[in-house]
C-alpha cells in the first residue's frame, strides 16, 4: 500500500488547472489555501484531528515518474510535451502548517494551511482532503466510543467490514489515537506499533466435534492468551460452562483463562449471568468481552442496563463511520499573489455558512489562565489585534454580537504548527503513543459539557474583528461589482 506512487491520487481538474497555470505563465504565483470543516460529525461536540502523518509522507514522495507522465499523455491531448517535461522535475517546495494529530478541533478553524506555488498547492488538495477527512472522521467516531467507556478495554475489530485496506489500516490508527487500546489488524500493528489483540471465530468451534474440545485445543495452543467465544451453540448452557472447565484445567497448569467473548443475544443479560457463573466458580478475574455491531450508543445503553462487560470489540459501526460516512472538510484559497504581495480572496455563496473566510490566518486556543480550561478558539490575521499583545479579548457570540464574554488572563496556544518550510520537513513527527497521550491530555482542557455525546454544548469559535472586517469588505466589494 505505502509503495504506490500517490502523485496521481488527485482529481483530473487539479492537473488541468496546473496545466492552465503553466500555459498562462502563472504557475509560480504564490497561493495560500486553508483546510477546515464546517460541521461536526455525529452531532459530536468536537472532532479529533488526524491524517497528518500520511499527508507528510505523501508530500515528501510527490514525484511524476515515467509511468505517470506517460499516463497523462494518454489522457489529454491538449497537454503540451513541455508541460509534461516540467512535471518530471516537480517537487513540493512550499510551506505547510497544521494542527498536531490528536488535537480536538472545531468547525471553521483552519486545520492545515498550505502556502506554495499555485502549481503545487492545487495538486495536493484532493489527497490532503482525502486523508484528513477520513482519518479525522474515524478518530472522532472512536473518541465517542471512548467517551462512553473511558475505563474499559477497547478493541478495534473492523477490518473485514472496512471500505478496503487503507481504510482499515489508517482507521485502526485513528481509533488508537482516540483511546482504543488494540486492533485486530496485524498490518496496522506492524506498521504503527499499535498493540494487537484477538480471540477466535465461530469457525474454530464449528470445526470441532464439540465446543469443549474446541476450547481445550485452543487453550493448548495459546495457553497465555485464551479468550473463548462462548455463543456458538448456547451461551449459558454450554459456552460458559465449557469455558469454566477450561479455566480449571488452565489453573491446574498454573495458567489462567483471560476472558470469554459474547457475540450475540442480549448482551446485558448474558454478561450478568456469565459474570455470576464465573464468579461462583472462582474466576472473578476472567474478563468478559462483548461484540456484535456495537457503537457508542449501544455501549452506553448496555452500561446503563448494568451489563458486566469489561471490554468492547467494535467493528463495522466504527470503521465505516456508519452513521455519518463522510466529513465535509474543504480546502479553500484564502490569498493569492498579486503585485508582489499576497491579496486576500473570498468565495461568496448564497448560503452564509459557505462564504469563505479570506486572508492568511492564525488560529489560537484560548486557555483561561485562572482555571486552565479552554474557553474558545480564536482565528486572527497574523499579528492582528489583542492576541499578539496578550490584552483582554472579547469573545463575541457570532449570531448575537451584543453577547460577548471577556477573557482577561489567558494563554493563546497557536494551533497551526510548522510542518514544511520551503519544501523541507521542519517538524519532528511524534510517535503514535505520544499523539495518543497528547490527545488525552488535550481533551482534559475542555469542560465535560462540550464532550458529551448527546447535545453537547457548542464550544466557541471566534474570529477577530480584523478577519470579520476583511470579510465584510470583500463581500461588499464583490457584490457592488
Ligand atoms: N441488552 C441489549 N440492549 C440493547 N441492545 C442489545 C442488547 N443486547 C444486544 N444488543 C444489540 O442488539 C443487536 C441484536 O442483534 P440481533 O437481533 O441481530 O441478534 P443477535 O443476537 O446478533 O443474533 P445473531 O448474531 O445470532 O444473528 C446487536 O447490535 C446487539 O449488539
Ligand atoms: O460486529 P462488528 O462490530 O462488526 O465486530 C466484528 C464482528 O466480526 C465478527 O463476526 P463475523 O460474523 O464476521 O465472524 P465470526 O464468525 O468470527 O463471528 C465478530 O464476531 C464480530 O461480531
Ligand atoms: O479477535 C476477535 O475476536 C475478532 C477479530 C475481528 C473481528 N471480530 C472478532
Short mmCIF file of C-alpha atoms and ligand atoms in Angstrom, two decimals:
data_model
loop_
_atom_site.label_atom_id
_atom_site.label_comp_id
_atom_site.label_asym_id
_atom_site.label_seq_id
_atom_site.Cartn_x
_atom_site.Cartn_y
_atom_site.Cartn_z
CA UNK A 1 0.00 0.00 0.00
CA UNK A 2 2.66 2.51 1.01
CA UNK A 3 4.77 1.75 -2.03
CA UNK A 4 2.25 3.01 -4.58
CA UNK A 5 3.16 6.36 -6.11
CA UNK A 6 0.28 8.57 -4.96
CA UNK A 7 1.15 11.58 -7.12
CA UNK A 8 -1.81 10.94 -9.43
CA UNK A 9 -4.07 10.36 -6.44
CA UNK A 10 -5.71 13.65 -7.36
CA UNK A 11 -8.68 14.87 -9.36
CA UNK A 12 -8.14 15.48 -13.04
CA UNK A 13 -9.23 19.07 -12.64
CA UNK A 14 -6.20 19.77 -10.46
CA UNK A 15 -3.88 18.69 -13.28
CA UNK A 16 -5.95 20.68 -15.75
CA UNK A 17 -5.62 23.80 -13.59
CA UNK A 18 -1.91 23.18 -13.24
CA UNK A 19 -1.72 22.98 -16.99
CA UNK A 20 -3.71 26.17 -17.47
CA UNK A 21 -1.41 27.98 -14.99
CA UNK A 22 1.59 26.63 -16.84
CA UNK A 23 0.14 27.90 -20.15
CA UNK A 24 -0.60 31.36 -18.72
CA UNK A 25 2.80 31.62 -17.10
CA UNK A 26 1.24 31.87 -13.61
CA UNK A 27 2.38 28.51 -12.26
CA UNK A 28 4.87 30.08 -9.86
CA UNK A 29 2.46 32.56 -8.30
CA UNK A 30 2.12 32.07 -4.56
CA UNK A 31 -1.19 30.83 -3.25
CA UNK A 32 -2.45 30.14 0.24
CA UNK A 33 -5.11 27.52 0.91
CA UNK A 34 -6.70 26.55 4.22
CA UNK A 35 -8.42 23.27 5.03
CA UNK A 36 -11.25 23.17 7.55
CA UNK A 37 -14.67 21.60 8.06
CA UNK A 38 -17.92 23.43 8.64
CA UNK A 39 -19.96 20.95 10.65
CA UNK A 40 -19.03 18.47 13.33
CA UNK A 41 -19.80 14.83 12.55
CA UNK A 42 -22.19 12.59 14.55
CA UNK A 43 -23.59 15.59 16.43
CA UNK A 44 -20.40 15.44 18.48
CA UNK A 45 -19.08 18.48 20.34
CA UNK A 46 -15.56 18.22 18.88
CA UNK A 47 -13.60 16.36 16.23
CA UNK A 48 -10.19 14.72 16.62
CA UNK A 49 -7.68 15.82 14.02
CA UNK A 50 -5.83 13.01 12.24
CA UNK A 51 -4.23 12.36 8.88
CA UNK A 52 -1.10 14.46 9.13
CA UNK A 53 1.44 11.63 9.16
CA UNK A 54 0.01 10.25 5.95
CA UNK A 55 -0.07 13.72 4.41
CA UNK A 56 3.58 14.33 5.25
CA UNK A 57 4.63 11.04 3.71
CA UNK A 58 2.60 11.82 0.58
CA UNK A 59 4.04 15.32 0.19
CA UNK A 60 7.61 14.10 0.62
CA UNK A 61 7.20 11.43 -2.02
CA UNK A 62 5.40 13.53 -4.64
CA UNK A 63 7.01 12.96 -8.00
CA UNK A 64 5.86 12.27 -11.53
CA UNK A 65 7.71 9.21 -12.79
CA UNK A 66 7.80 7.74 -16.27
CA UNK A 67 4.55 5.84 -15.78
CA UNK A 68 2.67 8.90 -14.50
CA UNK A 69 3.93 11.12 -17.33
CA UNK A 70 3.04 8.52 -19.92
CA UNK A 71 -0.42 8.12 -18.47
CA UNK A 72 -1.08 11.87 -18.51
CA UNK A 73 -0.02 11.95 -22.15
CA UNK A 74 -2.68 9.36 -22.95
CA UNK A 75 -5.38 11.20 -21.04
CA UNK A 76 -5.33 14.65 -22.52
CA UNK A 77 -4.20 15.55 -25.98
CA UNK A 78 -4.04 19.23 -25.03
CA UNK A 79 -1.21 18.71 -22.55
CA UNK A 80 1.93 20.11 -24.15
CA UNK A 81 5.05 17.91 -24.01
CA UNK A 82 6.92 20.77 -22.38
CA UNK A 83 4.36 20.74 -19.52
CA UNK A 84 4.89 17.03 -19.03
CA UNK A 85 8.62 17.66 -19.08
CA UNK A 86 8.13 20.27 -16.36
CA UNK A 87 6.25 17.72 -14.24
CA UNK A 88 9.24 15.40 -14.45
CA UNK A 89 11.16 17.77 -12.18
CA UNK A 90 8.19 18.52 -9.90
CA UNK A 91 8.85 18.66 -6.16
CA UNK A 92 6.79 20.18 -3.39
CA UNK A 93 8.69 23.30 -2.37
CA UNK A 94 6.05 25.08 -0.34
CA UNK A 95 5.20 25.51 3.33
CA UNK A 96 2.57 23.70 5.34
CA UNK A 97 1.29 24.48 8.81
CA UNK A 98 -1.03 22.03 10.52
CA UNK A 99 -2.67 21.22 13.80
CA UNK A 100 -0.89 18.31 15.53
CA UNK A 101 -2.63 14.96 15.20
CA UNK A 102 -4.86 14.07 18.12
CA UNK A 103 -5.85 17.70 18.76
CA UNK A 104 -9.55 18.26 19.46
CA UNK A 105 -10.71 20.58 16.68
CA UNK A 106 -13.79 22.61 15.82
CA UNK A 107 -15.69 23.89 12.80
CA UNK A 108 -14.35 26.77 10.72
CA UNK A 109 -10.91 26.72 12.30
CA UNK A 110 -8.07 26.24 9.78
CA UNK A 111 -6.53 22.81 10.38
CA UNK A 112 -3.98 22.82 7.57
CA UNK A 113 -2.57 25.88 5.80
CA UNK A 114 -0.66 25.40 2.56
CA UNK A 115 1.44 28.25 1.16
CA UNK A 116 3.10 27.32 -2.07
CA UNK A 117 3.32 27.93 -5.78
CA UNK A 118 -0.24 27.58 -7.03
CA UNK A 119 1.07 24.75 -9.20
CA UNK A 120 1.85 22.68 -6.09
CA UNK A 121 -0.86 23.86 -3.74
CA UNK A 122 -3.54 22.92 -6.27
CA UNK A 123 -2.19 19.42 -6.90
CA UNK A 124 -2.31 18.33 -3.25
CA UNK A 125 -5.87 19.41 -2.45
CA UNK A 126 -7.52 16.10 -3.25
CA UNK A 127 -5.19 13.79 -1.36
CA UNK A 128 -4.95 16.18 1.59
CA UNK A 129 -8.73 16.24 1.99
CA UNK A 130 -8.97 12.51 1.41
CA UNK A 131 -6.52 11.71 4.23
CA UNK A 132 -7.64 14.35 6.70
CA UNK A 133 -11.39 13.92 6.18
CA UNK A 134 -11.30 10.15 6.63
CA UNK A 135 -8.87 9.90 9.49
CA UNK A 136 -10.41 12.81 11.41
CA UNK A 137 -13.85 11.27 10.97
CA UNK A 138 -12.65 7.90 12.27
CA UNK A 139 -10.74 9.34 15.21
CA UNK A 140 -13.87 11.32 16.13
CA UNK A 141 -16.11 8.27 15.95
CA UNK A 142 -13.63 6.32 18.08
CA UNK A 143 -13.48 9.18 20.56
CA UNK A 144 -17.25 8.95 21.02
CA UNK A 145 -16.87 5.28 21.93
CA UNK A 146 -14.08 6.21 24.32
CA UNK A 147 -16.28 8.84 25.99
CA UNK A 148 -18.90 6.26 26.96
CA UNK A 149 -16.45 3.60 28.13
CA UNK A 150 -13.46 5.57 29.41
CA UNK A 151 -12.25 2.83 31.77
CA UNK A 152 -12.89 -0.24 29.62
CA UNK A 153 -10.63 -2.04 27.19
CA UNK A 154 -11.50 -1.01 23.63
CA UNK A 155 -10.67 -3.31 20.73
CA UNK A 156 -10.90 -2.25 17.10
CA UNK A 157 -12.32 -5.20 15.10
CA UNK A 158 -13.43 -3.52 11.87
CA UNK A 159 -11.10 -4.62 9.07
CA UNK A 160 -13.39 -7.17 7.44
CA UNK A 161 -16.14 -4.57 7.08
CA UNK A 162 -13.95 -1.56 6.25
CA UNK A 163 -14.08 0.25 2.92
CA UNK A 164 -10.99 -1.63 1.69
CA UNK A 165 -7.49 -2.00 3.03
CA UNK A 166 -6.26 1.59 3.50
CA UNK A 167 -9.40 2.48 5.42
CA UNK A 168 -8.89 -0.47 7.75
CA UNK A 169 -5.25 0.27 8.46
CA UNK A 170 -5.44 4.05 8.83
CA UNK A 171 -8.79 3.69 10.59
CA UNK A 172 -7.17 1.41 13.16
CA UNK A 173 -4.51 4.07 13.71
CA UNK A 174 -7.13 6.80 14.11
CA UNK A 175 -9.02 4.67 16.65
CA UNK A 176 -5.84 4.15 18.63
CA UNK A 177 -5.16 7.90 18.73
CA UNK A 178 -8.62 8.42 20.20
CA UNK A 179 -8.01 5.94 23.00
CA UNK A 180 -8.70 2.45 21.69
CA UNK A 181 -6.23 0.01 23.22
CA UNK A 182 -5.67 -2.52 20.46
CA UNK A 183 -6.60 -3.56 16.95
CA UNK A 184 -7.18 -6.96 15.41
CA UNK A 185 -5.42 -5.76 12.21
CA UNK A 186 -1.90 -7.17 12.18
CA UNK A 187 -0.68 -4.88 9.40
CA UNK A 188 -1.74 -1.82 11.39
CA UNK A 189 0.04 -3.34 14.36
CA UNK A 190 3.24 -3.89 12.39
CA UNK A 191 3.23 -0.52 10.65
CA UNK A 192 2.29 1.70 13.54
CA UNK A 193 3.21 -0.29 16.64
CA UNK A 194 -0.42 -0.49 17.77
CA UNK A 195 -0.95 -3.35 20.25
CA UNK A 196 -2.84 -6.22 18.61
CA UNK A 197 -5.46 -8.45 20.19
CA UNK A 198 -7.74 -11.27 19.18
CA UNK A 199 -9.98 -14.06 20.39
CA UNK A 200 -11.17 -16.73 17.94
CA UNK A 201 -14.01 -17.14 15.45
CA UNK A 202 -17.10 -19.33 15.43
CA UNK A 203 -15.37 -21.38 12.73
CA UNK A 204 -12.94 -22.69 15.34
CA UNK A 205 -15.79 -24.12 17.38
CA UNK A 206 -17.76 -25.30 14.35
CA UNK A 207 -14.64 -27.05 13.10
CA UNK A 208 -14.56 -29.36 16.14
CA UNK A 209 -16.78 -32.25 17.21
CA UNK A 210 -17.60 -30.45 20.42
CA UNK A 211 -17.32 -26.95 21.84
CA UNK A 212 -15.38 -28.30 24.81
CA UNK A 213 -12.77 -29.91 22.53
CA UNK A 214 -12.51 -26.69 20.57
CA UNK A 215 -11.86 -24.66 23.70
CA UNK A 216 -9.35 -27.19 25.01
CA UNK A 217 -7.39 -27.30 21.74
CA UNK A 218 -7.28 -23.53 21.60
CA UNK A 219 -6.08 -23.27 25.19
CA UNK A 220 -3.47 -25.90 24.41
CA UNK A 221 -2.12 -23.86 21.51
CA UNK A 222 -2.16 -20.42 23.12
CA UNK A 223 -2.22 -21.00 26.88
CA UNK A 224 -1.16 -17.46 27.73
CA UNK A 225 -3.80 -15.67 25.67
CA UNK A 226 -7.04 -17.55 25.86
CA UNK A 227 -10.29 -15.68 25.32
CA UNK A 228 -13.04 -18.10 24.36
CA UNK A 229 -16.03 -17.26 22.18
CA UNK A 230 -18.93 -18.78 24.07
CA UNK A 231 -22.02 -18.17 21.92
CA UNK A 232 -21.72 -20.71 19.10
CA UNK A 233 -24.41 -23.06 20.46
CA UNK A 234 -25.84 -21.83 23.74
CA UNK A 235 -24.03 -19.21 25.76
CA UNK A 236 -25.26 -20.06 29.26
CA UNK A 237 -25.98 -23.78 28.92
CA UNK A 238 -22.86 -24.75 27.02
CA UNK A 239 -20.41 -21.89 26.24
CA UNK A 240 -19.82 -20.52 29.72
CA UNK A 241 -19.78 -23.94 31.49
CA UNK A 242 -17.26 -25.23 28.94
CA UNK A 243 -15.14 -22.11 29.38
CA UNK A 244 -15.16 -22.68 33.15
CA UNK A 245 -13.98 -26.26 32.60
CA UNK A 246 -11.07 -24.99 30.53
CA UNK A 247 -10.34 -22.28 33.11
CA UNK A 248 -9.96 -25.03 35.75
CA UNK A 249 -7.66 -27.05 33.51
CA UNK A 250 -5.53 -23.99 32.83
CA UNK A 251 -5.44 -23.25 36.54
CA UNK A 252 -4.07 -26.71 37.24
CA UNK A 253 -1.22 -25.88 34.83
CA UNK A 254 -0.51 -22.60 36.58
CA UNK A 255 -2.17 -20.64 33.77
CA UNK A 256 -5.35 -18.64 33.64
CA UNK A 257 -8.23 -18.09 31.28
CA UNK A 258 -8.09 -14.48 30.19
CA UNK A 259 -11.62 -13.97 29.04
CA UNK A 260 -14.79 -15.04 27.30
CA UNK A 261 -16.44 -13.28 24.38
CA UNK A 262 -20.18 -12.78 23.89
CA UNK A 263 -21.19 -12.10 20.29
CA UNK A 264 -24.98 -12.48 20.15
CA UNK A 265 -28.14 -12.40 22.19
CA UNK A 266 -28.98 -9.99 24.98
CA UNK A 267 -25.52 -8.82 25.93
CA UNK A 268 -26.67 -7.18 29.19
CA UNK A 269 -28.49 -10.26 30.47
CA UNK A 270 -25.90 -12.75 29.24
CA UNK A 271 -22.99 -10.79 30.65
CA UNK A 272 -24.62 -10.58 34.08
CA UNK A 273 -25.36 -14.28 34.16
CA UNK A 274 -21.93 -15.19 32.81
CA UNK A 275 -20.31 -12.96 35.43
CA UNK A 276 -22.21 -14.72 38.21
CA UNK A 277 -21.25 -18.12 36.85
CA UNK A 278 -17.59 -17.21 36.51
CA UNK A 279 -17.51 -15.59 39.96
CA UNK A 280 -19.21 -18.57 41.60
CA UNK A 281 -16.65 -20.86 40.00
CA UNK A 282 -13.85 -18.74 41.47
CA UNK A 283 -12.91 -16.95 38.27
CA UNK A 284 -13.67 -13.35 39.16
CA UNK A 285 -10.59 -12.29 37.21
CA UNK A 286 -11.81 -13.69 33.88
CA UNK A 287 -12.86 -10.75 31.72
CA UNK A 288 -15.99 -10.51 29.61
CA UNK A 289 -15.56 -9.18 26.08
CA UNK A 290 -18.61 -8.24 24.01
CA UNK A 291 -19.01 -7.72 20.28
CA UNK A 292 -21.91 -7.61 17.79
CA UNK A 293 -22.47 -4.46 15.82
CA UNK A 294 -21.64 -2.25 18.76
CA UNK A 295 -21.37 1.52 18.64
CA UNK A 296 -21.20 4.26 21.25
CA UNK A 297 -24.97 4.34 21.71
CA UNK A 298 -25.33 0.61 22.27
CA UNK A 299 -22.37 0.56 24.62
CA UNK A 300 -23.84 3.42 26.65
CA UNK A 301 -27.19 1.61 26.68
CA UNK A 302 -25.63 -1.67 27.79
CA UNK A 303 -23.74 0.10 30.55
CA UNK A 304 -26.98 1.75 31.67
CA UNK A 305 -28.53 -1.73 31.84
CA UNK A 306 -25.75 -2.77 34.19
CA UNK A 307 -24.02 -5.09 31.72
CA UNK A 308 -20.96 -6.76 33.22
CA UNK A 309 -18.73 -6.18 30.24
CA UNK A 310 -15.07 -5.31 30.67
CA UNK A 311 -14.03 -4.99 27.07
CA UNK A 312 -15.74 -3.96 23.84
CA UNK A 313 -14.90 -5.25 20.36
CA UNK A 314 -16.09 -2.60 17.93
CA UNK A 315 -16.05 -3.27 14.20
CA UNK A 316 -18.44 -2.23 11.44
CA UNK A 317 -20.01 0.78 13.11
CA UNK A 318 -16.64 2.35 13.89
CA UNK A 319 -14.56 1.56 10.83
CA UNK A 320 -17.26 2.65 8.38
CA UNK A 321 -18.33 5.65 10.47
CA UNK A 322 -21.71 4.08 9.89
CA UNK A 323 -24.00 6.93 10.94
CA UNK A 324 -22.04 9.58 9.06
CA UNK A 325 -19.69 8.16 6.48
CA UNK A 326 -18.04 11.42 5.38
CA UNK A 327 -16.59 14.54 6.92
CA UNK A 328 -17.12 17.52 4.65
CA UNK A 329 -13.74 19.15 5.09
CA UNK A 330 -12.89 21.70 2.39
CA UNK A 331 -9.73 23.35 1.05
CA UNK A 332 -10.21 26.99 0.14
CA UNK A 333 -7.98 29.56 -1.49
CA UNK A 334 -7.63 32.42 1.02
CA UNK A 335 -4.91 34.54 -0.61
CA UNK A 336 -3.07 34.78 -3.91
CA UNK A 337 -0.02 36.58 -5.14
CA UNK A 338 -0.68 39.97 -6.64
CA UNK A 339 1.74 42.80 -7.35
CA UNK A 340 4.44 41.12 -5.32
CA UNK A 341 2.26 40.69 -2.24
CA UNK A 342 -0.48 38.35 -1.04
CA UNK A 343 -4.01 39.52 -1.72
CA UNK A 344 -6.86 38.01 0.37
CA UNK A 345 -9.58 36.33 -1.69
CA UNK A 346 -13.09 35.18 -0.87
CA UNK A 347 -15.66 32.70 -2.19
CA UNK A 348 -19.19 34.07 -1.95
CA UNK A 349 -22.22 31.87 -1.57
CA UNK A 350 -25.96 32.35 -1.14
CA UNK A 351 -25.55 30.25 1.98
CA UNK A 352 -23.76 32.49 4.51
CA UNK A 353 -22.14 29.44 6.15
CA UNK A 354 -20.39 28.67 2.88
CA UNK A 355 -18.83 32.10 2.38
CA UNK A 356 -15.12 31.52 2.84
CA UNK A 357 -13.01 33.42 5.34
CA UNK A 358 -10.42 35.45 3.43
CA UNK A 359 -6.82 36.11 4.32
CA UNK A 360 -3.93 34.06 5.67
CA UNK A 361 -4.97 33.23 9.20
CA UNK A 362 -3.64 32.03 12.51
CA UNK A 363 -5.70 30.03 14.97
CA UNK A 364 -5.28 30.03 18.74
CA UNK A 365 -6.77 28.01 21.53
CA UNK A 366 -7.61 30.41 24.33
CA UNK A 367 -6.96 28.71 27.66
CA UNK A 368 -8.18 30.58 30.69
CA UNK A 369 -5.16 31.20 32.92
CA UNK A 370 -7.31 31.13 36.07
CA UNK A 371 -8.87 27.69 35.67
CA UNK A 372 -6.76 26.09 32.92
CA UNK A 373 -9.81 25.37 30.76
CA UNK A 374 -10.18 26.05 27.03
CA UNK A 375 -12.56 28.98 26.51
CA UNK A 376 -12.63 29.30 22.73
CA UNK A 377 -10.66 29.05 19.52
CA UNK A 378 -9.75 32.44 18.14
CA UNK A 379 -8.93 32.97 14.48
CA UNK A 380 -6.93 36.07 13.58
CA UNK A 381 -4.91 37.62 10.81
CA UNK A 382 -1.19 37.22 11.60
CA UNK A 383 -0.08 39.70 14.23
CA UNK A 384 -3.53 41.24 14.44
CA UNK A 385 -5.07 42.81 17.46
CA UNK A 386 -5.17 41.92 21.06
CA UNK A 387 -3.93 38.35 20.97
CA UNK A 388 -0.49 39.43 19.84
CA UNK A 389 -0.27 41.82 22.81
CA UNK A 390 -1.85 39.49 25.34
CA UNK A 391 -4.56 42.07 26.02
CA UNK A 392 -8.01 41.02 27.28
CA UNK A 393 -10.13 39.72 24.44
CA UNK A 394 -13.83 39.72 23.80
CA UNK A 395 -15.36 36.52 22.52
CA UNK A 396 -18.48 37.51 20.64
CA UNK A 397 -21.42 35.22 20.06
CA UNK A 398 -21.40 35.10 16.24
CA UNK A 399 -25.20 35.20 15.99
CA UNK A 400 -25.73 37.74 18.74
CA UNK A 401 -22.73 40.08 18.70
CA UNK A 402 -24.12 42.08 21.63
CA UNK A 403 -23.45 38.97 23.72
CA UNK A 404 -19.80 38.51 24.47
CA UNK A 405 -17.51 37.08 27.02
CA UNK A 406 -14.40 38.93 28.09
CA UNK A 407 -11.30 36.91 28.96
CA UNK A 408 -8.61 38.83 30.82
CA UNK A 409 -5.96 36.30 31.62
CA UNK A 410 -5.29 33.55 29.14
CA UNK A 411 -2.73 31.55 27.26
CA UNK A 412 -3.16 31.70 23.49
CA UNK A 413 -1.84 28.39 22.17
CA UNK A 414 -1.08 28.53 18.43
CA UNK A 415 -2.87 25.63 16.78
CA UNK A 416 -1.11 25.73 13.42
CA UNK A 417 2.42 24.40 13.74
CA UNK A 418 5.08 24.48 11.03
CA UNK A 419 5.36 21.16 9.19
CA UNK A 420 7.09 22.03 5.90
CA UNK A 421 9.04 25.17 5.14
CA UNK A 422 10.13 25.75 1.55
CA UNK A 423 9.72 22.05 0.88
CA UNK A 424 11.74 20.91 3.90
CA UNK A 425 10.17 18.97 6.72
CA UNK A 426 10.74 21.18 9.75
CA UNK A 427 8.93 19.27 12.47
CA UNK A 428 9.57 16.01 14.24
CA UNK A 429 6.64 13.71 13.68
CA UNK A 430 5.61 12.44 17.10
CA UNK A 431 5.42 8.74 17.90
CA UNK A 432 1.89 7.33 17.80
CA UNK A 433 1.84 6.79 21.57
CA UNK A 434 2.85 10.39 22.08
CA UNK A 435 -0.05 11.52 19.85
CA UNK A 436 -2.43 9.33 21.82
CA UNK A 437 -1.21 10.69 25.17
CA UNK A 438 -1.33 14.26 23.92
CA UNK A 439 -4.88 13.70 22.69
CA UNK A 440 -5.98 12.57 26.15
CA UNK A 441 -4.17 15.49 27.78
CA UNK A 442 -5.80 18.00 25.47
CA UNK A 443 -9.31 16.63 25.95
CA UNK A 444 -8.89 17.40 29.63
CA UNK A 445 -8.77 21.12 28.73
CA UNK A 446 -12.47 21.02 27.83
CA UNK A 447 -15.48 21.17 30.10
CA UNK A 448 -17.47 17.92 30.06
CA UNK A 449 -20.42 19.85 28.63
CA UNK A 450 -18.54 20.11 25.31
CA UNK A 451 -17.53 16.46 25.33
CA UNK A 452 -20.80 14.69 25.98
CA UNK A 453 -22.11 12.53 23.20
CA UNK A 454 -25.68 13.86 23.09
CA UNK A 455 -26.47 17.54 22.51
CA UNK A 456 -23.09 18.84 23.62
CA UNK A 457 -22.76 22.49 24.49
CA UNK A 458 -21.15 24.17 21.43
CA UNK A 459 -17.59 25.30 22.04
CA UNK A 460 -16.88 28.86 20.96
CA UNK A 461 -15.04 29.59 17.75
CA UNK A 462 -14.46 33.29 17.27
CA UNK A 463 -12.99 35.35 14.50
CA UNK A 464 -11.09 38.51 15.37
CA UNK A 465 -12.64 41.84 14.34
CA UNK A 466 -9.87 42.20 11.72
CA UNK A 467 -10.90 38.94 10.00
CA UNK A 468 -14.58 39.87 10.11
CA UNK A 469 -13.88 43.37 8.75
CA UNK A 470 -11.81 41.94 5.91
CA UNK A 471 -14.60 39.51 5.07
CA UNK A 472 -17.24 42.25 5.11
CA UNK A 473 -15.07 44.45 2.92
CA UNK A 474 -14.55 41.72 0.31
CA UNK A 475 -18.25 40.80 0.29
CA UNK A 476 -19.12 44.49 -0.26
CA UNK A 477 -16.54 44.77 -3.00
CA UNK A 478 -17.75 41.72 -4.91
CA UNK A 479 -21.44 42.43 -4.52
CA UNK A 480 -21.04 46.01 -5.71
CA UNK A 481 -19.12 44.88 -8.78
N1 LIG B 1 -29.34 -5.64 26.16
C1 LIG B 1 -29.29 -5.08 24.97
N2 LIG B 1 -29.85 -3.88 24.78
C2 LIG B 1 -29.80 -3.30 23.57
N3 LIG B 1 -29.21 -3.83 22.50
C3 LIG B 1 -28.63 -5.03 22.63
C4 LIG B 1 -28.66 -5.72 23.85
N4 LIG B 1 -28.01 -6.88 23.68
C5 LIG B 1 -27.59 -6.92 22.40
N5 LIG B 1 -27.95 -5.81 21.76
C6 LIG B 1 -27.66 -5.43 20.37
O1 LIG B 1 -28.79 -5.68 19.58
C7 LIG B 1 -28.45 -6.21 18.32
C8 LIG B 1 -29.02 -7.58 18.31
O2 LIG B 1 -28.66 -8.26 17.18
P1 LIG B 1 -29.62 -9.36 16.51
O3 LIG B 1 -31.03 -9.07 16.77
O4 LIG B 1 -29.17 -9.49 15.11
O5 LIG B 1 -29.36 -10.63 17.33
P2 LIG B 1 -28.06 -11.44 17.50
O6 LIG B 1 -28.03 -11.74 18.93
O7 LIG B 1 -26.91 -10.72 16.92
O8 LIG B 1 -28.33 -12.73 16.69
P3 LIG B 1 -27.33 -13.49 15.73
O9 LIG B 1 -25.97 -12.84 15.76
O10 LIG B 1 -27.29 -14.86 16.29
O11 LIG B 1 -27.96 -13.39 14.40
C9 LIG B 1 -26.92 -6.18 18.25
O12 LIG B 1 -26.46 -4.97 17.66
C10 LIG B 1 -26.53 -6.22 19.72
O13 LIG B 1 -25.27 -5.61 19.97
O1 LIG B 2 -19.97 -6.71 14.76
P1 LIG B 2 -18.80 -5.85 14.50
O2 LIG B 2 -18.83 -4.62 15.33
O3 LIG B 2 -18.63 -5.56 13.04
O4 LIG B 2 -17.48 -6.63 15.02
C1 LIG B 2 -16.82 -7.59 14.30
C2 LIG B 2 -17.63 -8.83 14.12
O5 LIG B 2 -16.92 -9.64 13.26
C3 LIG B 2 -17.02 -10.96 13.68
O6 LIG B 2 -18.17 -11.55 13.19
P2 LIG B 2 -18.21 -12.45 11.88
O7 LIG B 2 -19.62 -12.91 11.79
O8 LIG B 2 -17.63 -11.75 10.69
O9 LIG B 2 -17.24 -13.65 12.18
P3 LIG B 2 -17.25 -14.71 13.35
O10 LIG B 2 -17.65 -15.99 12.74
O11 LIG B 2 -15.89 -14.72 13.87
O12 LIG B 2 -18.24 -14.24 14.35
C4 LIG B 2 -17.08 -10.83 15.19
O13 LIG B 2 -17.64 -11.96 15.78
C5 LIG B 2 -17.87 -9.59 15.40
O14 LIG B 2 -19.22 -9.87 15.59
O1 LIG B 3 -10.46 -11.30 17.69
C1 LIG B 3 -11.67 -11.23 17.55
O2 LIG B 3 -12.45 -11.66 18.40
C2 LIG B 3 -12.25 -10.59 16.33
C3 LIG B 3 -11.47 -10.04 15.37
C4 LIG B 3 -12.03 -9.45 14.26
C5 LIG B 3 -13.38 -9.42 14.14
N1 LIG B 3 -14.15 -9.96 15.09
C6 LIG B 3 -13.61 -10.53 16.17
#
